[in-house]
Amino acid sequence: MLHPSHFAAFVLFALFASVVFGITQRDTPPRMVRYGVYCFVLFVGSAILLSWLMYFIAR
Amino acid sequence: MATTPIKKSQPKGGFVYLPLIAGWLVPGAGHFLLRKWGRGALLSVSILGMFLCGLAMGGQIHTGAHDILDMLSMAGDLGTGILYFLSRLMGWGADLTQTTVQDWGSRFIVVAGLLNVIAAVDAHNLRTGRKA
């Protein structure tokens, strides 16, 4: 059975979702790549930001 | 600001919902039917990858609708098309989620189904000429 860390799990999630969003939400390959990267950065960036926020709230 | 016009694909004859149905049943198949090999392969790998990661994490395939959340999860699982029916047939997936990793796995499977529905609708839009 696969036991990824929380970080590895959300990076995997962000990767798969960003590829699908990039391909389906834009028309041309360069825009697809740009949008996919944008989604990936937003997924991972927001998760890291929220994690730090929860870390400080918990203290 | 000048924008470059995007060339839309022309609608073709035949059964217009075939890419939608094929894309739902087999991830990426809708795009393969339209000869969008690269897009189809990437969609297929992403959706299958997410589904298989979910199964490998011990995620649950929802088989019954006991409450509203189960019902929504089952609707998401059904989005994976033939993978859902194959999983039911082969008895893949956990009966109950008992660990956090298993819960993540269940979410991976549900989201794989939802992403597959988005991909199938995209294939339909390509088929009807709404998208290039």
PDB file of N, CA, C and O in Angstrom, chain A residues 1-6 9 12-13 16-17 19-21 23-29 31-32, chain B residues 6 8 39 42-43 46 49-50 53 56-58 101-102 104 108 111 115 118-119 122 131-132:
ATOM      1  N   MET A   1       0.836  -1.204   0.000  1.00  0.00           N
ATOM      2  CA  MET A   1       0.000   0.000   0.000  1.00  0.00           C
ATOM      3  C   MET A   1       0.873   1.256   0.000  1.00  0.00           C
ATOM      4  O   MET A   1       1.925   1.274   0.613  1.00  0.00           O
ATOM      5  N   LEU A   2       0.409   2.259  -0.697  1.00  0.00           N
ATOM      6  CA  LEU A   2       1.134   3.527  -0.814  1.00  0.00           C
ATOM      7  C   LEU A   2       0.879   4.387   0.433  1.00  0.00           C
ATOM      8  O   LEU A   2      -0.266   4.573   0.835  1.00  0.00           O
ATOM      9  N   HIS A   3       1.985   4.875   1.041  1.00  0.00           N
ATOM     10  CA  HIS A   3       1.848   5.727   2.234  1.00  0.00           C
ATOM     11  C   HIS A   3       2.594   7.041   2.020  1.00  0.00           C
ATOM     12  O   HIS A   3       3.649   7.254   2.609  1.00  0.00           O
ATOM     13  N   PRO A   4       2.069   7.921   1.193  1.00  0.00           N
ATOM     14  CA  PRO A   4       2.788   9.179   0.964  1.00  0.00           C
ATOM     15  C   PRO A   4       2.648  10.117   2.157  1.00  0.00           C
ATOM     16  O   PRO A   4       1.709   9.985   2.949  1.00  0.00           O
ATOM     17  N   SER A   5       3.593  11.041   2.262  1.00  0.00           N
ATOM     18  CA  SER A   5       3.455  12.088   3.285  1.00  0.00           C
ATOM     19  C   SER A   5       2.339  13.025   2.834  1.00  0.00           C
ATOM     20  O   SER A   5       1.910  12.983   1.662  1.00  0.00           O
ATOM     21  N   HIS A   6       1.889  13.881   3.737  1.00  0.00           N
ATOM     22  CA  HIS A   6       0.835  14.830   3.367  1.00  0.00           C
ATOM     23  C   HIS A   6       1.296  15.715   2.211  1.00  0.00           C
ATOM     24  O   HIS A   6       0.556  15.960   1.255  1.00  0.00           O
ATOM     25  N   ALA A   9       1.368  13.782  -1.062  1.00  0.00           N
ATOM     26  CA  ALA A   9       0.005  13.530  -1.540  1.00  0.00           C
ATOM     27  C   ALA A   9      -0.568  14.770  -2.218  1.00  0.00           C
ATOM     28  O   ALA A   9      -1.155  14.678  -3.298  1.00  0.00           O
ATOM     29  N   LEU A  12       1.150  15.415  -5.614  1.00  0.00           N
ATOM     30  CA  LEU A  12       0.610  14.485  -6.625  1.00  0.00           C
ATOM     31  C   LEU A  12      -0.762  14.956  -7.097  1.00  0.00           C
ATOM     32  O   LEU A  12      -1.046  15.002  -8.295  1.00  0.00           O
ATOM     33  N   PHE A  13      -1.601  15.308  -6.133  1.00  0.00           N
ATOM     34  CA  PHE A  13      -2.953  15.781  -6.440  1.00  0.00           C
ATOM     35  C   PHE A  13      -2.891  17.017  -7.346  1.00  0.00           C
ATOM     36  O   PHE A  13      -3.573  17.099  -8.376  1.00  0.00           O
ATOM     37  N   PHE A  16      -1.689  16.116 -11.045  1.00  0.00           N
ATOM     38  CA  PHE A  16      -2.707  15.488 -11.896  1.00  0.00           C
ATOM     39  C   PHE A  16      -3.820  16.481 -12.251  1.00  0.00           C
ATOM     40  O   PHE A  16      -4.244  16.573 -13.408  1.00  0.00           O
ATOM     41  N   ALA A  17      -4.297  17.210 -11.258  1.00  0.00           N
ATOM     42  CA  ALA A  17      -5.402  18.152 -11.501  1.00  0.00           C
ATOM     43  C   ALA A  17      -4.966  19.279 -12.435  1.00  0.00           C
ATOM     44  O   ALA A  17      -5.723  19.683 -13.324  1.00  0.00           O
ATOM     45  N   VAL A  19      -2.672  19.227 -14.811  1.00  0.00           N
ATOM     46  CA  VAL A  19      -2.551  18.750 -16.199  1.00  0.00           C
ATOM     47  C   VAL A  19      -3.933  18.760 -16.866  1.00  0.00           C
ATOM     48  O   VAL A  19      -4.111  19.271 -17.980  1.00  0.00           O
ATOM     49  N   VAL A  20      -4.941  18.250 -16.150  1.00  0.00           N
ATOM     50  CA  VAL A  20      -6.298  18.193 -16.730  1.00  0.00           C
ATOM     51  C   VAL A  20      -6.859  19.605 -16.902  1.00  0.00           C
ATOM     52  O   VAL A  20      -7.422  19.932 -17.955  1.00  0.00           O
ATOM     53  N   PHE A  21      -6.684  20.462 -15.897  1.00  0.00           N
ATOM     54  CA  PHE A  21      -7.187  21.840 -16.016  1.00  0.00           C
ATOM     55  C   PHE A  21      -6.515  22.563 -17.187  1.00  0.00           C
ATOM     56  O   PHE A  21      -7.172  23.261 -17.947  1.00  0.00           O
ATOM     57  N   ILE A  23      -5.179  21.366 -19.968  1.00  0.00           N
ATOM     58  CA  ILE A  23      -5.607  20.875 -21.283  1.00  0.00           C
ATOM     59  C   ILE A  23      -7.051  21.265 -21.585  1.00  0.00           C
ATOM     60  O   ILE A  23      -7.381  21.627 -22.713  1.00  0.00           O
ATOM     61  N   THR A  24      -7.909  21.201 -20.570  1.00  0.00           N
ATOM     62  CA  THR A  24      -9.339  21.393 -20.849  1.00  0.00           C
ATOM     63  C   THR A  24      -9.781  22.859 -20.817  1.00  0.00           C
ATOM     64  O   THR A  24     -10.795  23.192 -21.414  1.00  0.00           O
ATOM     65  N   GLN A  25      -9.038  23.719 -20.132  1.00  0.00           N
ATOM     66  CA  GLN A  25      -9.530  25.096 -19.962  1.00  0.00           C
ATOM     67  C   GLN A  25      -8.909  26.105 -20.921  1.00  0.00           C
ATOM     68  O   GLN A  25      -9.270  27.277 -20.904  1.00  0.00           O
ATOM     69  N   ARG A  26      -7.956  25.675 -21.738  1.00  0.00           N
ATOM     70  CA  ARG A  26      -7.336  26.594 -22.699  1.00  0.00           C
ATOM     71  C   ARG A  26      -7.321  25.967 -24.093  1.00  0.00           C
ATOM     72  O   ARG A  26      -7.431  24.758 -24.235  1.00  0.00           O
ATOM     73  N   ASP A  27      -7.135  26.833 -25.126  1.00  0.00           N
ATOM     74  CA  ASP A  27      -7.277  26.384 -26.511  1.00  0.00           C
ATOM     75  C   ASP A  27      -5.980  25.955 -27.193  1.00  0.00           C
ATOM     76  O   ASP A  27      -5.979  25.041 -28.004  1.00  0.00           O
ATOM     77  N   THR A  28      -4.903  26.668 -26.909  1.00  0.00           N
ATOM     78  CA  THR A  28      -3.664  26.387 -27.642  1.00  0.00           C
ATOM     79  C   THR A  28      -2.608  25.796 -26.692  1.00  0.00           C
ATOM     80  O   THR A  28      -2.596  26.138 -25.503  1.00  0.00           O
ATOM     81  N   PRO A  29      -1.724  24.937 -27.221  1.00  0.00           N
ATOM     82  CA  PRO A  29      -0.724  24.282 -26.353  1.00  0.00           C
ATOM     83  C   PRO A  29       0.109  25.229 -25.472  1.00  0.00           C
ATOM     84  O   PRO A  29       0.257  24.942 -24.284  1.00  0.00           O
ATOM     85  N   ARG A  31      -0.703  28.116 -24.213  1.00  0.00           N
ATOM     86  CA  ARG A  31      -1.590  28.628 -23.150  1.00  0.00           C
ATOM     87  C   ARG A  31      -1.972  27.504 -22.191  1.00  0.00           C
ATOM     88  O   ARG A  31      -2.171  27.736 -21.002  1.00  0.00           O
ATOM     89  N   MET A  32      -2.074  26.280 -22.712  1.00  0.00           N
ATOM     90  CA  MET A  32      -2.373  25.130 -21.848  1.00  0.00           C
ATOM     91  C   MET A  32      -1.249  24.928 -20.828  1.00  0.00           C
ATOM     92  O   MET A  32      -1.499  24.719 -19.643  1.00  0.00           O
TER      93      MET A  32
ATOM     94  N   ILE B   6      -8.462  32.616 -32.592  1.00  0.00           N
ATOM     95  CA  ILE B   6      -8.186  31.191 -32.413  1.00  0.00           C
ATOM     96  C   ILE B   6      -9.015  30.400 -33.410  1.00  0.00           C
ATOM     97  O   ILE B   6     -10.224  30.586 -33.501  1.00  0.00           O
ATOM     98  N   LYS B   8     -11.115  27.635 -34.659  1.00  0.00           N
ATOM     99  CA  LYS B   8     -11.948  26.582 -34.072  1.00  0.00           C
ATOM    100  C   LYS B   8     -12.031  25.407 -35.043  1.00  0.00           C
ATOM    101  O   LYS B   8     -12.050  25.593 -36.249  1.00  0.00           O
ATOM    102  N   ARG B  39      -2.969  15.269 -26.219  1.00  0.00           N
ATOM    103  CA  ARG B  39      -3.889  15.668 -25.155  1.00  0.00           C
ATOM    104  C   ARG B  39      -4.535  14.436 -24.513  1.00  0.00           C
ATOM    105  O   ARG B  39      -4.649  14.345 -23.294  1.00  0.00           O
ATOM    106  N   LEU B  42      -2.016  12.593 -22.245  1.00  0.00           N
ATOM    107  CA  LEU B  42      -1.784  13.302 -20.975  1.00  0.00           C
ATOM    108  C   LEU B  42      -2.988  13.192 -20.044  1.00  0.00           C
ATOM    109  O   LEU B  42      -2.842  12.967 -18.843  1.00  0.00           O
ATOM    110  N   LEU B  43      -4.183  13.328 -20.614  1.00  0.00           N
ATOM    111  CA  LEU B  43      -5.402  13.205 -19.795  1.00  0.00           C
ATOM    112  C   LEU B  43      -5.524  11.795 -19.240  1.00  0.00           C
ATOM    113  O   LEU B  43      -5.833  11.591 -18.063  1.00  0.00           O
ATOM    114  N   SER B  46      -2.947  11.207 -16.483  1.00  0.00           N
ATOM    115  CA  SER B  46      -3.279  11.962 -15.265  1.00  0.00           C
ATOM    116  C   SER B  46      -4.458  11.334 -14.522  1.00  0.00           C
ATOM    117  O   SER B  46      -4.405  11.151 -13.299  1.00  0.00           O
ATOM    118  N   GLY B  49      -3.578   7.824 -13.385  1.00  0.00           N
ATOM    119  CA  GLY B  49      -2.594   7.958 -12.308  1.00  0.00           C
ATOM    120  C   GLY B  49      -3.255   8.326 -10.998  1.00  0.00           C
ATOM    121  O   GLY B  49      -2.959   7.743  -9.955  1.00  0.00           O
ATOM    122  N   MET B  50      -4.171   9.277 -11.058  1.00  0.00           N
ATOM    123  CA  MET B  50      -4.854   9.708  -9.842  1.00  0.00           C
ATOM    124  C   MET B  50      -5.719   8.573  -9.276  1.00  0.00           C
ATOM    125  O   MET B  50      -5.728   8.329  -8.069  1.00  0.00           O
ATOM    126  N   CYS B  53      -3.367   5.857  -7.837  1.00  0.00           N
ATOM    127  CA  CYS B  53      -2.783   6.325  -6.570  1.00  0.00           C
ATOM    128  C   CYS B  53      -3.822   6.207  -5.462  1.00  0.00           C
ATOM    129  O   CYS B  53      -3.503   5.788  -4.343  1.00  0.00           O
ATOM    130  N   ALA B  56      -4.081   2.639  -4.540  1.00  0.00           N
ATOM    131  CA  ALA B  56      -2.866   2.209  -3.833  1.00  0.00           C
ATOM    132  C   ALA B  56      -2.821   2.751  -2.408  1.00  0.00           C
ATOM    133  O   ALA B  56      -2.193   2.158  -1.533  1.00  0.00           O
ATOM    134  N   MET B  57      -3.478   3.873  -2.172  1.00  0.00           N
ATOM    135  CA  MET B  57      -3.537   4.428  -0.810  1.00  0.00           C
ATOM    136  C   MET B  57      -4.615   3.752   0.027  1.00  0.00           C
ATOM    137  O   MET B  57      -4.829   4.116   1.178  1.00  0.00           O
ATOM    138  N   GLY B  58      -5.312   2.809  -0.585  1.00  0.00           N
ATOM    139  CA  GLY B  58      -6.366   2.090   0.138  1.00  0.00           C
ATOM    140  C   GLY B  58      -7.672   2.847   0.166  1.00  0.00           C
ATOM    141  O   GLY B  58      -8.469   2.709   1.104  1.00  0.00           O
ATOM    142  N   VAL B 101      -4.573   8.219   5.391  1.00  0.00           N
ATOM    143  CA  VAL B 101      -4.097   7.962   4.021  1.00  0.00           C
ATOM    144  C   VAL B 101      -5.217   7.336   3.185  1.00  0.00           C
ATOM    145  O   VAL B 101      -5.392   7.662   2.007  1.00  0.00           O
ATOM    146  N   GLN B 102      -5.996   6.446   3.793  1.00  0.00           N
ATOM    147  CA  GLN B 102      -7.129   5.836   3.076  1.00  0.00           C
ATOM    148  C   GLN B 102      -8.159   6.899   2.695  1.00  0.00           C
ATOM    149  O   GLN B 102      -8.751   6.841   1.619  1.00  0.00           O
ATOM    150  N   TRP B 104      -7.494  10.080   2.095  1.00  0.00           N
ATOM    151  CA  TRP B 104      -6.932  10.803   0.949  1.00  0.00           C
ATOM    152  C   TRP B 104      -7.150   9.981  -0.324  1.00  0.00           C
ATOM    153  O   TRP B 104      -7.488  10.522  -1.371  1.00  0.00           O
ATOM    154  N   PHE B 108      -8.883  11.006  -3.802  1.00  0.00           N
ATOM    155  CA  PHE B 108      -8.191  10.894  -5.094  1.00  0.00           C
ATOM    156  C   PHE B 108      -9.106  10.208  -6.118  1.00  0.00           C
ATOM    157  O   PHE B 108      -9.198  10.631  -7.267  1.00  0.00           O
ATOM    158  N   VAL B 111     -12.004  12.576  -7.098  1.00  0.00           N
ATOM    159  CA  VAL B 111     -11.552  13.683  -7.952  1.00  0.00           C
ATOM    160  C   VAL B 111     -11.138  13.162  -9.336  1.00  0.00           C
ATOM    161  O   VAL B 111     -11.360  13.845 -10.339  1.00  0.00           O
ATOM    162  N   LEU B 115     -12.530  14.822 -12.682  1.00  0.00           N
ATOM    163  CA  LEU B 115     -11.630  15.287 -13.750  1.00  0.00           C
ATOM    164  C   LEU B 115     -11.945  14.580 -15.066  1.00  0.00           C
ATOM    165  O   LEU B 115     -11.867  15.176 -16.145  1.00  0.00           O
ATOM    166  N   ILE B 118     -14.793  16.313 -16.710  1.00  0.00           N
ATOM    167  CA  ILE B 118     -14.336  17.550 -17.359  1.00  0.00           C
ATOM    168  C   ILE B 118     -13.665  17.222 -18.697  1.00  0.00           C
ATOM    169  O   ILE B 118     -13.902  17.881 -19.708  1.00  0.00           O
ATOM    170  N   ALA B 119     -12.827  16.162 -18.702  1.00  0.00           N
ATOM    171  CA  ALA B 119     -12.116  15.775 -19.925  1.00  0.00           C
ATOM    172  C   ALA B 119     -13.098  15.312 -21.002  1.00  0.00           C
ATOM    173  O   ALA B 119     -12.936  15.633 -22.190  1.00  0.00           O
ATOM    174  N   ASP B 122     -14.777  18.246 -22.495  1.00  0.00           N
ATOM    175  CA  ASP B 122     -13.829  18.925 -23.379  1.00  0.00           C
ATOM    176  C   ASP B 122     -13.791  18.231 -24.746  1.00  0.00           C
ATOM    177  O   ASP B 122     -13.776  18.899 -25.784  1.00  0.00           O
ATOM    178  N   LYS B 131     -14.508  24.306 -29.395  1.00  0.00           N
ATOM    179  CA  LYS B 131     -13.131  24.504 -28.950  1.00  0.00           C
ATOM    180  C   LYS B 131     -12.172  24.047 -30.033  1.00  0.00           C
ATOM    181  O   LYS B 131     -12.501  23.113 -30.776  1.00  0.00           O
ATOM    182  N   ALA B 132     -11.000  24.692 -30.106  1.00  0.00           N
ATOM    183  CA  ALA B 132     -10.007  24.328 -31.127  1.00  0.00           C
ATOM    184  C   ALA B 132      -9.269  23.065 -30.732  1.00  0.00           C
ATOM    185  O   ALA B 132      -9.059  22.816 -29.577  1.00  0.00           O
TER     186      ALA B 132
END
